[in-house]
Structures are given as C-alpha cells and as structure tokens.
Amino acid sequence: MQDIADRLNISKNAVSLALQDKKGVGEEMRYRILSTAREMGYGEYAEKPAAGRNVLILVPERVMSYQDNDHFRFYHDLIWGLEKSIRKRGLSAVIAPIDREMEARLQLPRQCTEMAYLGIILFGIVDRDYARLVWELDTPLVMFDSYHRDLPCPVVASANMEGAYEAVTTLIRSGHRRIGFIGPANLTTSHEERWLGYLRAVQEAGLPLEMHQVLASSAGFQYTEQEIAAYLDGADDYPTAFFCGNDRIAYLLARQLRMRGRRVPEDVSIIGFDDLHYEEEESGLAMTTMRVEKEKMCEAAADMLLSLKSTSREMLRMYISPTLVSRSSVSAVTNQSFHS
C-alpha cells in the first residue's frame, strides 16, 4: 500500500480504502489506485496473464529522497523515464526501492521472490556486494547509469569519460591552459570516468597536471560548499577555468568565486556536468554543462533488456553520448593571473 501511495503521491489510508472497496475515496481515485495496483503486480489486484510481463527496476532508496535534492533531481527523470520506456513496449515496470538496511543485510526486495518478471534493471550505484547479489540471480540483468567492472553483464550508461574530455577540450579551445578540476574521483564509475576524461584531455593537450589545481576526492564523497571554500582560501592562485564533476559543484564554486570578487566567466570559466538547474541561475549565471541524455539512456536500457534471451555474463556496454550545452559560464581566456 505504501508503494502505491508513493507512486500516486497520496496517503496510505486512501489506498487502503480503495483496495477494501470502502467509502471515503472518489471513483476516479479508486480507479487510479486499482489500476496502479495491477500495473505494479500486487497480489489479487494483479492481472495474472500479465504477471510475466513485468520488469523490475531496483533503485537505492537514498536517491529517491526529496530531502536529497541533488540526487532526486537527477534520478527522478531516470526512474520514471525507465518506467515510461518499459510501458511503451507493452510491459509493466515495477519500481522496487532498496533501503540502506536491505543493502547492508544483502536483502532482495520482496518483488524478486513474490512475482514473475522478465528481467531486472539495476541502478548500479548500490554497494558492490549488493550488486553481486542481484547479478547472481538467474535472470536477465542490465546495470544502469553506473556499474561494477568485476561483474560482467550488459550496461547502459552515459559516456562520461568522453563527455568530460569534450568539456575540457572546449576550455582548451577557448585559450585556457590552466584548468582545474573539482569533483569526486571514485564515488561511482560515472564520477571516476569524468575524472579520467579530464586527465586525458589535459595530457593530450600537453598541459601540465598541476595537482594544487585539483580537488578530487578519493574517499567516495561529494564536496560541500565549505570544502570548496577552504580549497579556494588555501590556493596561491586560481586556474583560469574549472571542469566540475557535476553541476551542483559547479554552482557552489561559482558562488564562492563571486564572494571572493571573481567574476564568472570574465575571470574564471566553469563547465559542469548533468544539466541540472539551480537557484543561482536567477542571478544571471547559466552554467555551461554536459547534458546527460536521460531519455536515450532509458530507451536503450529497455531495448537491451528485452533483447536478452537469458542471463548474460558478457560485459556488453552501451554508452550514450552527452551533449555540450553552451551557456554563459565560459569565455575566452585573458592574460590575467589571479591571486587569493
């Protein structure tokens, strides 16, 4: 009942009344609740002939939280994009959240044992041991958005390394030769590949890798605004441009630079990643970014899963290229050098 309530953004009590055919719920809402129950494959309300037409989408609950706006903004589109792509193919998508306790105890969602399904799409940002638990199931599996390299199976992800390479190359073509990086280096394979794309672009251009211009976490966490501020305060001089591991970091950096009298992009250019929107845009700053093509990723994941006839142990990877979105946070380099 809670799953259905969350899906429809209504109270659990309303779901209970509808499923028990009691008064207190309008007919339109009752129909929506019963239809959703059937679509999600629950108990006596499920359409038995369609039970084997379900696709499970396993999602860590932590990225579905409204309180964590950074994760929610990005993953909301991916979760419901998958649901739409699967529904377009005449199937039912069953979204099964994985909470932290389940992940720690290596406990599968009950849908994995209580209903028939064609296969699983797993958001690969779960812990490696949990991903292996799902990987060991005798069912077609596609890892989505991120993955674990030692678990060979089909994968659909954004081409993060190529996207980061393009972003940094854009800065180089604008005349920048001192380009910094801020972002996690190993939080997920996605972030790791963005860091590697930065390194590749800098090295191929023959630019020196100046580690004092880099704030790359190897501890698996995102950066806070306080950490970015501390980094800027401790710098002897600033690069003329930064590539950031995501848009959240890019906007936090821009705010901290402005607080120190630096203009974006006149003094420092910035490129982010993901194409998310933040309140800083209201101040006139629109971030140049690499747009993750979420709809294409969802379509590719649905097609890949349905193409599998059985459990696959091949590391088949499909990377969807992100798109450079040029906005106002990048300009050609000047000859100035700024000191803190």
XYZ file of C-alpha atoms in Angstrom, residues 39-310:
272
model
C 0.389 -2.356 -13.076
C 2.725 -2.951 -10.144
C 1.772 -6.620 -9.941
C 0.402 -6.658 -6.394
C -1.497 -9.690 -5.131
C -5.092 -10.328 -6.183
C -5.209 -6.978 -7.972
C -2.555 -8.035 -10.486
C -3.638 -9.211 -13.895
C -2.495 -12.828 -13.853
C -1.812 -13.187 -17.604
C 0.464 -10.153 -17.438
C 2.413 -11.244 -14.364
C 5.279 -12.487 -16.534
C 5.322 -9.178 -18.406
C 6.845 -7.263 -15.518
C 10.275 -5.667 -15.456
C 11.782 -4.947 -12.041
C 13.629 -1.649 -11.591
C 15.767 -1.823 -8.450
C 16.621 1.626 -7.100
C 18.524 2.605 -3.928
C 16.040 4.482 -1.760
C 18.634 7.145 -0.936
C 18.445 8.583 -4.477
C 14.640 8.792 -4.323
C 14.532 11.096 -1.307
C 13.034 14.563 -1.715
C 15.380 15.760 1.012
C 18.439 14.963 -1.127
C 17.590 17.347 -3.926
C 20.831 16.798 -5.832
C 20.230 13.088 -6.206
C 16.475 13.443 -6.600
C 16.695 15.976 -9.426
C 18.950 13.708 -11.447
C 17.475 10.293 -10.716
C 13.797 11.241 -10.787
C 13.913 11.591 -14.572
C 15.813 8.333 -14.967
C 13.472 6.304 -12.754
C 10.273 7.457 -14.403
C 11.934 7.552 -17.808
C 12.585 3.826 -17.465
C 9.007 3.270 -16.377
C 7.755 5.094 -19.476
C 10.122 3.282 -21.835
C 9.090 -0.109 -20.492
C 5.390 0.766 -20.601
C 5.752 1.866 -24.244
C 6.795 -1.691 -25.036
C 3.607 -3.153 -23.589
C 5.171 -4.203 -20.305
C 4.765 -3.154 -16.686
C 7.626 -1.552 -14.784
C 7.735 -2.390 -11.091
C 9.921 0.030 -9.151
C 11.393 -1.691 -6.110
C 13.262 0.573 -3.665
C 16.273 -0.748 -1.769
C 16.730 0.903 1.613
C 20.042 1.142 3.445
C 19.214 -1.716 5.804
C 18.340 -4.036 2.920
C 21.559 -3.080 1.184
C 23.650 -3.696 4.305
C 21.929 -7.025 5.050
C 22.031 -8.136 1.397
C 18.262 -8.496 1.363
C 16.469 -8.533 -2.003
C 13.152 -6.673 -2.468
C 10.205 -8.978 -1.959
C 9.205 -8.485 -5.610
C 12.205 -10.619 -6.574
C 10.575 -13.671 -4.978
C 6.859 -12.878 -4.923
C 6.151 -12.102 -8.574
C 7.069 -13.217 -12.059
C 9.211 -10.890 -14.133
C 11.130 -10.821 -17.397
C 14.291 -9.255 -16.044
C 15.857 -6.612 -13.841
C 17.281 -3.151 -14.415
C 19.566 -2.268 -11.513
C 20.837 1.223 -10.758
C 24.499 0.300 -10.345
C 25.155 2.831 -7.595
C 24.432 0.176 -4.975
C 27.252 -1.331 -2.954
C 29.331 -3.876 -4.879
C 28.272 -6.823 -2.687
C 24.626 -5.977 -3.213
C 25.132 -5.651 -6.959
C 26.719 -9.121 -6.932
C 23.667 -10.492 -5.084
C 21.421 -9.280 -7.905
C 23.947 -10.322 -10.554
C 23.878 -13.900 -9.255
C 20.124 -14.215 -9.827
C 19.171 -16.427 -12.760
C 17.515 -13.644 -14.748
C 18.369 -11.155 -17.497
C 20.017 -8.110 -15.929
C 21.031 -4.667 -17.166
C 23.013 -2.346 -14.926
C 22.034 1.262 -15.419
C 23.853 4.600 -15.104
C 26.748 3.089 -13.177
C 28.183 -0.397 -12.816
C 30.844 -2.619 -11.245
C 33.667 -3.681 -13.529
C 34.148 -7.104 -11.965
C 30.506 -8.092 -12.592
C 30.272 -8.798 -16.327
C 26.785 -8.070 -17.599
C 25.060 -5.667 -20.027
C 25.382 -1.998 -19.033
C 23.766 1.227 -20.226
C 25.452 4.427 -19.044
C 26.306 7.931 -20.129
C 29.630 8.290 -21.958
C 31.105 10.146 -19.006
C 34.758 9.947 -19.981
C 34.080 11.225 -23.489
C 31.799 13.936 -22.121
C 34.416 15.173 -19.666
C 37.037 15.081 -22.414
C 34.814 17.244 -24.632
C 34.157 19.704 -21.797
C 37.843 20.196 -21.022
C 38.735 20.342 -24.719
C 36.165 23.139 -25.087
C 38.001 25.109 -22.400
C 41.340 24.447 -24.101
C 39.981 25.675 -27.438
C 38.882 28.850 -25.665
C 42.518 29.503 -24.831
C 42.642 28.142 -21.273
C 45.889 26.445 -20.275
C 45.434 26.284 -16.500
C 42.318 24.198 -15.945
C 41.318 22.935 -12.520
C 39.096 20.024 -11.532
C 36.727 19.670 -8.579
C 34.711 16.519 -8.027
C 34.663 13.004 -6.613
C 37.087 10.646 -8.321
C 35.636 7.274 -7.306
C 32.155 7.792 -5.839
C 30.752 5.777 -8.776
C 32.111 4.664 -12.120
C 30.370 7.718 -13.599
C 32.398 10.130 -11.468
C 35.585 8.153 -11.915
C 35.210 8.328 -15.692
C 34.645 12.100 -15.561
C 37.916 12.471 -13.663
C 39.695 10.246 -16.201
C 38.238 12.274 -19.085
C 39.686 15.427 -17.528
C 43.104 13.782 -17.202
C 43.053 12.546 -20.774
C 42.178 15.965 -22.218
C 44.858 17.751 -20.183
C 47.535 15.209 -21.075
C 46.701 15.068 -24.789
C 46.913 18.866 -24.971
C 50.388 18.701 -23.445
C 49.344 20.763 -20.438
C 50.992 20.193 -17.060
C 48.884 18.402 -14.470
C 49.123 20.770 -11.517
C 47.696 18.911 -8.546
C 47.283 22.080 -6.498
C 44.564 22.993 -9.020
C 42.748 19.722 -8.415
C 40.251 18.857 -5.683
C 39.487 15.211 -6.469
C 38.145 13.097 -3.629
C 39.380 9.527 -3.449
C 37.286 8.842 -0.350
C 33.984 8.393 -2.163
C 32.090 11.545 -1.195
C 30.690 14.706 -2.723
C 32.157 18.075 -1.870
C 30.392 20.564 0.383
C 30.439 24.307 -0.098
C 32.639 24.646 2.989
C 35.245 22.316 1.488
C 35.242 24.239 -1.776
C 35.651 27.496 0.159
C 38.585 26.033 2.104
C 40.201 24.913 -1.145
C 39.925 28.414 -2.654
C 41.200 30.062 0.525
C 44.244 27.799 0.513
C 45.122 28.333 -3.141
C 48.056 30.589 -4.073
C 46.447 31.318 -7.423
C 43.364 30.185 -9.289
C 43.166 28.443 -12.658
C 41.503 30.444 -15.419
C 38.935 27.654 -15.802
C 37.445 24.700 -13.937
C 35.765 21.500 -15.017
C 33.474 20.209 -12.257
C 32.247 16.655 -11.728
C 28.612 17.807 -11.639
C 26.514 20.965 -11.818
C 25.993 21.184 -8.060
C 29.733 21.559 -7.535
C 29.948 23.986 -10.461
C 27.344 26.328 -8.966
C 28.858 26.125 -5.472
C 32.240 27.017 -6.959
C 30.776 29.953 -8.874
C 29.146 31.289 -5.695
C 32.389 31.050 -3.733
C 34.371 32.732 -6.505
C 31.900 35.638 -6.599
C 32.237 36.004 -2.824
C 35.974 36.484 -3.408
C 35.473 39.134 -6.066
C 35.982 36.824 -9.042
C 33.646 37.110 -11.996
C 32.280 34.125 -13.928
C 33.150 33.879 -16.781
C 35.234 37.069 -17.154
C 37.823 35.959 -14.587
C 37.167 32.228 -14.291
C 35.260 29.958 -16.690
C 33.362 26.906 -15.433
C 31.809 23.830 -17.059
C 29.647 21.384 -15.126
C 28.027 18.044 -15.906
C 24.425 16.670 -15.874
C 22.434 19.769 -16.981
C 20.599 20.378 -13.722
C 19.165 23.753 -12.784
C 19.794 25.661 -9.564
C 18.655 28.904 -7.991
C 21.935 30.597 -8.963
C 20.553 30.856 -12.488
C 18.215 33.541 -11.190
C 21.269 35.750 -10.586
C 22.058 35.642 -14.279
C 24.571 32.784 -14.353
C 23.649 29.959 -16.703
C 26.075 27.069 -16.445
C 27.729 25.558 -19.488
C 27.385 21.827 -18.960
C 27.345 18.354 -20.439
C 23.714 17.251 -20.699
C 23.149 13.606 -19.821
C 20.707 12.284 -22.437
C 18.416 10.561 -19.967
C 15.606 9.675 -22.358
C 18.019 7.964 -24.761
C 19.561 6.051 -21.872
C 16.151 4.812 -20.725
C 15.163 3.725 -24.221
C 18.467 1.907 -24.677
C 18.154 0.105 -21.328
C 14.635 -1.127 -22.128
C 15.710 -2.347 -25.567
C 18.820 -4.029 -24.225
C 16.967 -5.896 -21.501
C 14.301 -7.152 -23.904
C 16.974 -8.311 -26.339
C 18.386 -10.704 -23.741
C 17.014 -14.221 -24.028
C 18.678 -15.461 -20.859
